[in-house]
XYZ file of C-alpha atoms in Angstrom:
688
model
C -0.423 -42.862 50.675
C -1.400 -42.510 54.342
C 0.333 -39.944 56.550
C 0.184 -39.880 60.306
C -0.864 -37.186 62.751
C 1.771 -34.672 63.809
C 2.950 -33.459 67.184
C 5.357 -30.854 68.610
C 9.007 -30.445 69.536
C 9.369 -27.628 72.056
C 11.416 -26.904 75.178
C 10.344 -28.581 78.402
C 8.834 -25.673 80.382
C 6.690 -24.413 77.455
C 5.728 -28.042 76.846
C 4.357 -28.175 80.377
C 2.196 -25.114 79.740
C 0.951 -26.276 76.355
C 0.258 -29.818 77.478
C -1.498 -28.653 80.647
C -3.779 -26.493 78.558
C -4.510 -29.367 76.193
C -5.102 -31.767 79.088
C -7.355 -29.252 80.803
C -5.335 -29.246 84.029
C -4.519 -25.561 84.235
C -6.506 -22.372 84.641
C -5.481 -18.742 84.855
C -5.462 -18.751 88.670
C -3.606 -22.012 89.271
C 0.084 -22.506 89.906
C 2.070 -24.385 87.294
C 2.425 -28.113 87.912
C 3.597 -30.802 85.543
C 0.812 -32.585 83.660
C 0.599 -36.321 83.255
C 2.103 -36.447 79.764
C 5.217 -34.489 80.748
C 5.682 -36.625 83.839
C 5.365 -39.694 81.636
C 8.046 -38.364 79.288
C 10.407 -37.280 82.043
C 10.048 -40.662 83.698
C 11.190 -42.370 80.475
C 14.213 -40.105 80.110
C 15.076 -40.399 83.814
C 15.129 -44.184 83.471
C 17.764 -43.800 80.776
C 20.208 -42.498 83.373
C 20.571 -45.927 84.966
C 21.089 -47.506 81.535
C 23.658 -44.878 80.584
C 25.590 -45.486 83.807
C 25.615 -49.205 83.017
C 26.888 -48.513 79.494
C 29.592 -46.297 80.962
C 30.682 -48.994 83.421
C 30.826 -51.490 80.551
C 32.760 -49.016 78.389
C 30.139 -49.122 75.624
C 31.346 -45.960 73.933
C 32.857 -44.948 70.620
C 36.513 -45.970 70.694
C 39.129 -43.478 69.526
C 40.481 -44.346 66.081
C 37.630 -46.727 65.233
C 35.318 -46.510 62.235
C 32.625 -45.305 64.649
C 34.977 -42.493 65.612
C 35.121 -41.412 61.963
C 31.337 -41.476 61.726
C 31.102 -39.446 64.952
C 33.442 -36.790 63.522
C 31.135 -36.510 60.507
C 28.126 -35.834 62.761
C 29.844 -34.285 65.790
C 27.260 -32.527 68.007
C 28.135 -29.020 69.175
C 27.343 -27.677 72.648
C 24.424 -25.614 71.352
C 22.866 -28.735 69.821
C 23.170 -30.643 73.077
C 21.105 -27.972 74.817
C 18.123 -29.002 72.691
C 18.570 -32.775 72.833
C 16.915 -33.583 76.170
C 14.090 -31.057 75.817
C 13.240 -32.332 72.352
C 13.055 -35.904 73.639
C 10.835 -34.923 76.571
C 8.491 -33.086 74.222
C 8.345 -35.972 71.765
C 7.549 -38.585 74.410
C 5.024 -36.304 76.114
C 3.184 -35.786 72.898
C 3.253 -39.470 72.048
C 1.436 -39.974 75.338
C -1.011 -37.256 74.357
C -1.640 -38.859 70.978
C -3.473 -41.689 72.683
C -5.681 -39.278 74.614
C -6.350 -36.202 72.503
C -6.765 -35.223 68.859
C -4.514 -32.183 68.492
C -3.368 -32.366 64.879
C -2.557 -28.933 63.499
C -3.284 -27.177 66.816
C -1.160 -24.168 67.705
C -0.585 -22.738 71.156
C -1.988 -19.302 70.322
C -4.454 -18.171 72.962
C -3.048 -20.590 75.538
C -0.606 -20.016 78.402
C 2.065 -21.297 75.970
C 1.566 -18.486 73.459
C 4.196 -16.262 75.109
C 6.945 -18.644 74.022
C 6.096 -18.081 70.339
C 6.821 -14.362 70.465
C 9.791 -13.190 68.435
C 12.518 -10.874 69.594
C 13.408 -7.855 67.516
C 15.775 -8.723 64.667
C 18.355 -6.040 63.945
C 19.818 -6.159 60.453
C 23.504 -5.383 60.699
C 25.772 -4.078 57.960
C 27.496 -7.468 57.844
C 25.993 -10.951 57.814
C 25.717 -12.361 61.387
C 28.042 -15.311 61.924
C 25.242 -17.687 62.973
C 22.876 -16.863 60.105
C 20.362 -15.124 62.352
C 18.506 -12.125 60.948
C 19.564 -13.116 57.422
C 16.141 -14.260 56.174
C 14.959 -11.880 53.446
C 11.446 -11.617 54.920
C 11.256 -11.464 58.730
C 14.795 -12.581 59.518
C 13.758 -15.400 61.849
C 14.423 -18.398 59.630
C 17.690 -20.080 58.741
C 19.899 -19.516 61.758
C 22.277 -22.211 62.954
C 21.000 -24.813 65.434
C 17.449 -24.691 64.093
C 15.326 -27.368 62.482
C 15.377 -28.384 58.841
C 12.244 -27.520 56.870
C 10.197 -30.105 54.970
C 8.787 -30.292 51.471
C 6.382 -33.029 52.592
C 4.985 -33.914 56.001
C 7.189 -36.313 57.977
C 6.434 -40.031 57.743
C 7.271 -41.946 60.924
C 6.258 -45.414 62.011
C 4.084 -44.038 64.820
C 3.384 -40.636 63.292
C 5.716 -39.001 65.791
C 9.275 -40.278 65.877
C 9.661 -44.025 65.307
C 11.604 -45.143 62.251
C 9.422 -45.853 59.224
C 8.160 -49.377 58.601
C 6.975 -51.061 55.419
C 3.546 -50.099 54.101
C 2.770 -53.719 54.901
C 2.659 -52.808 58.575
C 3.621 -56.254 59.849
C 7.063 -55.997 58.219
C 10.185 -53.976 58.753
C 11.779 -52.266 55.801
C 14.639 -54.210 54.207
C 17.999 -53.743 55.881
C 19.736 -50.605 54.600
C 22.836 -52.717 53.942
C 20.800 -55.258 51.960
C 19.418 -52.426 49.836
C 22.935 -51.081 49.303
C 24.428 -54.378 48.169
C 21.438 -55.266 46.015
C 21.243 -52.052 44.020
C 24.975 -51.561 43.435
C 26.499 -53.487 40.534
C 30.156 -52.458 41.074
C 30.543 -51.348 37.470
C 32.251 -48.010 37.902
C 32.428 -45.685 34.901
C 33.518 -42.055 34.585
C 32.410 -38.932 32.759
C 34.805 -38.138 29.955
C 34.079 -34.395 30.216
C 33.936 -33.722 33.975
C 36.613 -33.506 36.671
C 36.485 -34.659 40.263
C 36.173 -30.997 41.273
C 32.419 -31.471 40.645
C 32.234 -34.028 43.459
C 34.286 -32.157 46.013
C 32.707 -28.766 45.411
C 29.375 -30.495 45.978
C 30.626 -31.912 49.271
C 32.047 -28.498 50.191
C 28.737 -26.641 49.779
C 26.840 -29.514 51.402
C 28.895 -28.830 54.516
C 28.123 -25.118 54.171
C 24.349 -25.664 54.269
C 23.854 -28.864 56.298
C 25.320 -30.367 59.460
C 23.222 -33.074 61.095
C 24.318 -34.062 64.601
C 24.217 -37.537 66.133
C 22.757 -37.894 69.605
C 24.875 -38.535 72.671
C 23.862 -39.874 76.078
C 21.233 -37.590 77.524
C 22.558 -37.459 81.075
C 26.326 -37.851 80.758
C 26.774 -36.409 77.231
C 29.141 -39.286 76.443
C 29.190 -40.997 73.076
C 26.751 -43.757 72.126
C 27.968 -46.975 70.483
C 25.367 -49.206 68.837
C 27.440 -52.277 67.862
C 30.353 -54.144 69.385
C 33.812 -53.143 68.157
C 34.125 -56.375 66.166
C 30.882 -55.687 64.304
C 28.685 -58.039 66.303
C 25.374 -57.071 67.863
C 25.403 -55.727 71.391
C 23.526 -57.486 74.142
C 19.998 -56.007 74.340
C 20.800 -54.584 77.782
C 23.604 -52.558 76.221
C 21.578 -51.017 73.394
C 20.800 -47.349 73.977
C 17.246 -46.202 73.058
C 18.744 -43.761 70.547
C 20.435 -46.580 68.630
C 19.117 -47.720 65.258
C 21.848 -50.148 64.124
C 21.835 -51.444 60.568
C 21.332 -55.179 60.198
C 23.932 -56.938 58.054
C 22.695 -60.005 56.115
C 24.438 -63.290 56.953
C 25.453 -63.762 53.329
C 26.867 -60.228 52.856
C 29.639 -60.488 50.265
C 32.093 -58.428 52.351
C 30.992 -58.413 55.972
C 30.126 -62.117 56.237
C 33.822 -62.961 55.761
C 34.612 -60.698 58.705
C 31.682 -61.950 60.822
C 30.238 -58.430 60.902
C 26.519 -58.436 61.676
C 25.959 -54.828 62.710
C 26.727 -51.320 61.362
C 26.285 -48.657 64.059
C 23.812 -45.848 63.581
C 22.920 -43.312 66.289
C 19.751 -41.312 65.726
C 20.061 -37.613 64.935
C 19.451 -34.908 67.518
C 15.920 -33.528 67.493
C 15.065 -29.858 67.171
C 12.460 -27.349 68.243
C 10.039 -26.399 65.476
C 10.651 -23.003 63.920
C 6.949 -22.164 63.551
C 6.062 -23.185 67.101
C 3.235 -25.507 66.038
C 2.400 -29.024 67.118
C 4.111 -31.585 64.930
C 6.254 -34.684 64.583
C 9.969 -34.986 65.284
C 12.261 -32.607 63.417
C 16.047 -32.716 63.168
C 18.619 -30.061 63.960
C 20.854 -28.305 61.447
C 24.056 -27.180 63.166
C 25.136 -25.131 60.139
C 23.406 -21.950 59.114
C 20.886 -22.707 56.371
C 22.432 -20.134 54.054
C 25.250 -20.482 51.557
C 27.449 -18.253 53.679
C 30.805 -19.925 54.211
C 29.850 -21.400 57.590
C 32.124 -24.381 56.892
C 35.021 -21.881 56.739
C 34.098 -19.403 59.461
C 31.873 -21.512 61.693
C 28.629 -20.343 63.285
C 29.837 -19.375 66.757
C 31.643 -16.108 67.371
C 33.719 -17.407 70.290
C 35.130 -20.248 68.177
C 35.761 -17.957 65.208
C 37.663 -15.577 67.469
C 40.060 -18.391 68.355
C 40.984 -18.659 64.674
C 41.338 -14.944 63.983
C 44.667 -13.141 64.279
C 42.904 -9.864 65.126
C 45.490 -8.201 62.954
C 44.716 -6.771 59.520
C 41.642 -8.972 59.100
C 43.686 -12.174 58.889
C 42.888 -15.732 59.932
C 45.437 -17.858 61.755
C 47.400 -20.445 59.815
C 50.235 -22.943 60.110
C 53.186 -23.169 57.729
C 54.605 -19.984 56.223
C 53.038 -16.830 54.808
C 53.993 -18.076 51.331
C 52.606 -21.572 51.882
C 49.750 -21.364 54.380
C 47.918 -24.332 55.790
C 45.033 -24.456 58.213
C 45.895 -24.226 61.906
C 46.898 -27.617 63.256
C 44.856 -29.444 65.826
C 46.560 -29.910 69.176
C 44.727 -33.214 69.629
C 44.780 -35.167 66.342
C 43.771 -38.378 68.108
C 40.376 -36.811 68.874
C 39.933 -34.465 65.911
C 41.105 -37.019 63.331
C 41.506 -40.791 63.291
C 45.185 -41.042 64.169
C 46.387 -43.350 66.903
C 49.212 -41.010 67.985
C 49.485 -37.266 68.572
C 51.949 -36.938 65.684
C 49.379 -36.994 62.877
C 48.644 -33.929 60.761
C 45.114 -32.714 61.553
C 43.604 -29.292 60.890
C 41.092 -26.880 62.402
C 38.531 -24.926 60.373
C 34.981 -23.674 60.847
C 33.603 -27.204 60.451
C 34.763 -30.328 62.293
C 34.406 -32.341 59.062
C 37.300 -30.453 57.445
C 39.607 -33.497 57.658
C 37.122 -36.076 56.327
C 38.580 -36.275 52.789
C 41.965 -34.952 51.582
C 40.480 -32.942 48.701
C 37.860 -31.463 51.022
C 40.707 -30.315 53.274
C 42.346 -28.906 50.152
C 39.317 -26.675 49.447
C 39.283 -25.424 53.038
C 42.964 -24.572 52.700
C 42.502 -22.764 49.392
C 39.785 -20.570 50.868
C 41.851 -19.830 53.984
C 44.551 -18.610 51.607
C 42.011 -16.658 49.563
C 40.677 -14.943 52.698
C 44.151 -13.892 53.798
C 45.135 -12.883 50.267
C 42.106 -10.589 49.967
C 42.561 -9.194 53.495
C 46.193 -8.320 52.765
C 45.236 -6.624 49.494
C 42.420 -4.633 51.121
C 44.794 -3.537 53.879
C 47.134 -2.181 51.232
C 44.277 -0.372 49.470
C 42.553 0.919 52.626
C 45.267 1.180 55.256
C 42.929 3.299 57.416
C 40.572 0.339 57.944
C 40.832 -1.397 61.291
C 41.041 -5.162 61.796
C 37.285 -5.634 62.140
C 36.508 -3.723 58.939
C 39.151 -5.686 57.042
C 37.908 -9.013 58.374
C 34.224 -8.357 57.690
C 34.778 -6.905 54.215
C 37.028 -9.848 53.337
C 34.514 -12.373 54.667
C 31.773 -10.626 52.679
C 33.786 -10.927 49.449
C 34.728 -14.573 50.115
C 31.071 -15.515 50.670
C 30.098 -13.689 47.475
C 32.721 -15.646 45.532
C 31.447 -18.927 47.008
C 27.904 -18.043 45.994
C 28.907 -16.916 42.507
C 30.946 -20.041 41.748
C 28.163 -22.299 43.041
C 25.347 -20.695 41.063
C 27.242 -19.828 37.885
C 29.726 -22.699 37.489
C 28.716 -25.710 39.571
C 24.911 -25.725 39.391
C 24.817 -25.482 35.557
C 26.891 -28.693 35.478
C 24.425 -30.453 37.802
C 21.143 -29.113 36.414
C 20.024 -28.542 32.838
C 19.018 -25.181 31.400
C 15.335 -25.672 32.117
C 16.041 -26.304 35.797
C 18.445 -23.363 35.964
C 15.762 -21.122 34.465
C 13.492 -22.123 37.353
C 16.244 -21.393 39.899
C 16.714 -17.927 38.401
C 13.016 -17.097 37.885
C 11.211 -14.565 40.121
C 10.284 -16.172 43.446
C 6.847 -16.654 44.946
C 6.280 -15.920 48.643
C 6.837 -19.601 49.521
C 10.206 -19.456 47.762
C 11.570 -16.905 50.237
C 12.041 -19.388 53.088
C 15.811 -20.041 53.083
C 15.792 -23.036 55.408
C 17.447 -26.197 54.172
C 14.897 -28.930 53.579
C 15.343 -32.298 55.235
C 14.942 -34.013 51.858
C 17.777 -31.913 50.396
C 20.118 -32.412 53.355
C 19.399 -36.092 53.973
C 18.870 -37.409 50.453
C 19.208 -35.206 47.360
C 22.572 -33.533 48.042
C 23.989 -36.951 48.974
C 24.209 -37.659 45.248
C 27.768 -36.290 45.493
C 28.806 -39.502 47.269
C 28.295 -41.355 43.993
C 30.828 -39.005 42.344
C 33.691 -39.833 44.722
C 36.474 -41.994 43.310
C 38.391 -44.771 45.053
C 41.652 -42.940 44.444
C 43.102 -39.478 44.927
C 45.695 -38.534 42.320
C 48.357 -35.884 41.914
C 49.565 -34.486 38.597
C 52.614 -32.623 37.364
C 52.614 -29.187 35.730
C 52.075 -30.748 32.279
C 49.243 -32.887 33.731
C 50.961 -36.256 33.781
C 50.052 -38.552 36.665
C 52.640 -38.487 39.473
C 51.074 -40.483 42.320
C 47.901 -42.345 43.285
C 46.595 -42.662 46.848
C 43.922 -45.122 48.003
C 41.128 -43.036 49.491
C 40.262 -45.706 52.070
C 43.585 -45.064 53.808
C 42.992 -41.333 54.290
C 39.588 -40.743 55.887
C 40.261 -38.147 58.594
C 43.952 -38.458 57.835
C 44.871 -35.409 55.706
C 48.595 -35.981 56.254
C 49.294 -36.307 52.519
C 48.155 -32.793 51.671
C 51.445 -31.034 52.399
C 53.445 -33.547 50.350
C 52.443 -31.989 47.027
C 49.817 -29.273 47.468
C 49.889 -28.105 43.857
C 49.760 -31.712 42.656
C 46.443 -32.187 44.478
C 45.056 -28.948 43.002
C 45.934 -30.149 39.520
C 44.490 -33.553 40.396
C 41.149 -32.030 41.312
C 41.099 -30.292 37.926
C 42.293 -33.365 35.981
C 41.027 -36.614 37.460
C 37.843 -37.880 35.786
C 34.663 -37.724 37.824
C 32.840 -41.063 38.322
C 29.344 -41.191 36.846
C 26.342 -40.455 39.006
C 24.700 -43.851 39.352
C 24.096 -46.649 41.832
C 27.717 -47.831 41.652
C 29.549 -46.250 44.562
C 33.292 -46.463 45.094
C 34.360 -49.448 47.157
C 36.232 -47.138 49.534
C 33.039 -45.538 50.779
C 30.722 -48.518 50.369
C 32.768 -51.083 52.280
C 35.725 -49.288 53.870
C 34.359 -45.950 55.083
C 36.405 -44.716 58.082
C 38.140 -48.095 58.259
C 41.119 -48.290 60.607
C 41.322 -52.006 61.402
C 39.294 -55.025 60.263
C 36.286 -53.312 58.688
C 34.775 -49.969 57.765
C 31.262 -48.715 57.156
C 28.998 -48.296 54.131
C 28.032 -44.724 53.257
C 24.981 -45.858 51.267
C 23.598 -47.821 54.227
C 24.174 -44.878 56.544
C 22.446 -42.463 54.152
C 19.446 -44.802 53.810
C 19.164 -45.261 57.571
C 19.408 -41.519 58.182
C 16.507 -40.906 55.828
C 14.384 -43.405 57.748
C 15.488 -41.884 61.053
C 14.442 -38.412 59.842
C 11.014 -39.561 58.736
C 11.603 -38.754 55.079
C 8.548 -39.703 53.023
C 9.105 -42.351 50.393
C 10.420 -41.846 46.884
C 6.915 -42.427 45.481
C 5.607 -39.484 47.525
C 8.168 -37.096 46.062
C 7.537 -38.352 42.531
C 3.914 -37.380 42.959
C 4.562 -33.778 43.997
C 6.523 -33.067 40.819
C 3.713 -34.264 38.597
C 4.485 -37.890 37.786
C 1.717 -40.515 37.914
C 0.816 -41.967 41.279
C 2.753 -45.193 41.879
C 0.524 -48.254 41.870
C 3.086 -50.936 41.018
C 6.795 -51.224 40.276
C 6.249 -50.933 36.534
C 4.885 -47.396 37.076
C 8.455 -46.316 37.830
C 9.688 -47.151 34.344
C 8.657 -43.733 33.015
C 11.756 -42.200 34.671
C 13.731 -45.229 35.890
C 15.573 -47.735 33.670
C 13.952 -51.162 33.648
C 17.112 -52.827 34.994
C 16.991 -50.531 38.037
C 13.296 -51.249 38.561
C 14.166 -54.955 38.553
C 16.711 -54.384 41.338
C 14.235 -52.305 43.345
C 11.584 -55.000 42.980
C 14.107 -57.541 44.227
C 14.754 -55.798 47.548
C 11.557 -53.832 48.372
C 8.190 -55.486 49.047
C 6.262 -52.502 47.706
C 7.152 -49.554 45.432
C 5.821 -47.375 48.263
C 8.662 -48.631 50.486
C 11.469 -47.289 48.289
C 13.701 -44.871 50.174
C 13.968 -41.399 48.656
C 17.740 -41.546 48.230
C 17.581 -44.875 46.402
C 14.668 -43.935 44.176
C 16.256 -40.612 43.301
C 19.611 -42.180 42.469
C 17.901 -44.873 40.356
C 16.359 -42.427 37.895
C 17.806 -41.825 34.445
C 19.267 -38.319 34.164
C 17.346 -35.572 32.466
C 18.809 -34.327 29.158
C 22.003 -32.301 29.739
C 21.841 -32.963 33.477
C 23.550 -35.276 35.958
C 20.337 -35.788 37.908
C 16.957 -37.380 37.330
C 13.715 -35.403 37.733
C 13.194 -35.947 41.472
C 16.605 -34.836 42.690
C 16.684 -32.078 40.057
C 13.463 -30.747 41.559
C 14.596 -30.978 45.204
C 18.006 -29.406 44.548
C 16.669 -26.726 42.198
C 13.885 -25.847 44.626
C 16.370 -25.609 47.487
C 18.898 -23.489 45.640
C 16.179 -21.079 44.525
C 15.062 -20.570 48.128
C 18.657 -20.364 49.368
C 19.251 -17.520 46.929
C 15.990 -15.599 47.246
C 15.566 -16.100 50.983
C 18.984 -14.633 51.798
C 18.935 -10.950 52.714
C 22.717 -10.843 52.222
C 22.937 -12.765 48.943
C 25.668 -11.123 46.928
C 23.402 -9.852 44.116
C 20.708 -8.470 46.449
C 20.672 -4.683 46.103
C 18.305 -4.340 49.075
C 20.715 -5.739 51.663
C 21.991 -3.350 54.352
C 25.388 -2.960 52.665
C 25.086 -3.911 48.978
C 28.030 -4.247 46.628
C 28.456 -1.403 44.174
C 27.930 -2.136 40.497
C 31.701 -2.046 39.960
C 32.321 -4.466 42.844
C 29.590 -6.818 41.649
C 31.103 -6.827 38.173
C 34.458 -7.909 39.625
C 32.918 -10.701 41.706
C 31.062 -12.009 38.665
C 34.319 -12.346 36.734
C 35.817 -14.842 39.188
C 35.866 -18.599 38.569
C 37.158 -21.514 40.608
C 40.111 -21.606 38.211
C 41.190 -18.194 39.526
C 41.000 -19.496 43.113
C 43.243 -22.409 42.104
C 45.698 -20.106 40.320
C 45.950 -17.511 43.081
C 46.213 -19.873 46.020
C 48.455 -22.712 44.926
C 52.123 -22.657 45.851
C 53.153 -22.343 42.207
C 50.235 -23.057 39.881
C 51.310 -21.779 36.447
C 48.655 -23.221 34.117
C 44.970 -24.019 34.580
C 41.994 -24.587 32.294
C 39.393 -21.788 32.613
C 36.555 -24.198 33.529
C 37.946 -26.530 36.193
C 34.750 -28.572 36.498
C 35.321 -29.575 32.866
C 38.115 -31.639 31.365
C 40.869 -30.009 29.312
C 39.882 -29.908 25.634
C 40.149 -27.661 22.590
C 37.465 -25.332 23.938
C 38.861 -25.478 27.492
C 42.655 -25.545 27.091
C 45.376 -25.028 29.646
C 46.238 -21.329 29.791
C 48.621 -19.200 31.807
C 47.406 -18.121 35.244
C 49.063 -14.735 34.725
C 47.147 -13.863 31.568
C 43.640 -12.468 31.170
C 41.874 -15.623 29.976
C 41.204 -16.513 33.618
C 39.995 -13.103 34.912
C 41.475 -11.542 38.053
C 39.513 -9.942 40.895
C 40.371 -6.245 40.863
C 40.115 -5.227 44.514
C 40.902 -1.578 43.765
C 37.174 -0.961 43.321
C 36.875 -1.482 47.102
C 39.026 1.589 47.782
C 37.326 3.965 50.227
C 38.311 7.549 50.887
């Protein structure tokens, strides 16, 4: 497989210095002036301003309450991300210009006037984990902070080697439409696991939001939203298409959209990022979350925003409702923060703007708000001499430890088999100490959880009989149902069967995602398009790095992929080397005692090993600045998600000990007040 040369993403002034050196237009005695390549790039971006004004005059923006609005909420760019957007674009276009003039593959700016920008500031390791993930890397502390680029397991694969969306290996052809791939590979034959609950799906989504947050671009000059299709689903006039648009083509015979005359699914390209290692290379994408498993979806990554949600009293977070039935603070603008058409809708605020995306995701955020405040109140009673900051930080530290423990000791063993778990827990090599989230994990592998989402959300009574069923398609970014029967939704998460991990996605997310009027979006199409946007290498490339034979024809895939899936792939892709990573990974047959096939097992296992070993503050790390005592660690390691459900419902009386598993003889309903579901004894945190 051929890969293309790589180029850099760096801020504009350092780009000028680096490019001038490479173009030979600067010497040590000259004043700084912009080289040709930077002028070329700036000229392109400057020309966008006129286009963006025209789009503004024509009101070509995301409309409040639309399906595009829901998609925007899922990839909402933060202010810090917007600071990088323009500079990254200037760098990318400047280096594309350079590509035609110079051979600079693999060059670094060391020894050039640009080298000063690669120097690192001193990293001070505080007693408590920094809110933005900085200084948390277990080696030098400079990797994994929020608003930094994803890492890569394989070199990026773009159409031009720099930033253009990938094309077919038959260079004259485009790749098949992401929507065509979606409708071809899905057979709409939904089945469920008889031993797993839907908690598996939603915990997966919950930790995905902890470790990954990809932002969509906005207009470079005005910072207003970009819309890539007309509101009715038709294609925009070419003069109204923003350069950062990559809309998904809808086939004329699409079994859903053709009836609605929809020809276009909007997709806005992700915001670019500055390379962490300060080398010359192709376009990278920005992760707005910290790269660590550190509760950033609960606490956020910006201190000023976290402060708005703190009570600054006894370590507590703000809440709505009552002290006995807490809910997240309510948004004052639900029209913007959710998809309501009036200000009366129930919409919540948490550390992550995606909190309202799915009702059961909102439920998990609420449970952990309650857990934080429950622990803070208990610690205040045990250590009444601690001030608010000590109570808050110690509580946050315990909450993050519980999140990590549940993920690695309950959830991952359901996803991966014992062999893969042994690799996750084995001693790390030096390369396995980089905690950064890989682009292939964030953009493809962890997206397997979408296949586990059901069309319905159900509530259950205390004796686990079904009480009510809600259609998921009616509640994207509309968490208004949560307060109707909070305990019923908790029991539902621990009772409802989990759909099987396969190519058959729920209709709600494959045809009605974020729908508010005539049509919604397709999550599979969006995931495919995002992989192409991010320059993810093909499925065949990833197969090769884990030791499977090099792909020469479609039949090669049958060693790990069922023949019926290979037939579908052959039907839609011209070459086996065109297969998108997310589709190839989802097509594989699962490994024994695993939900995942070999490729996604490798990517997820590899990521979770680095996430654990690359984290200076990981809860089991005795070398962190403020390690847990042996007694404290023992208490943390007793806790399960069942205990979180028991302690933080309004009146949860019974729960099975393993909530990712269905109730059975070996996993029966037991009393929450007994010892079968262990309690966290906070008395071991008592300080004199």
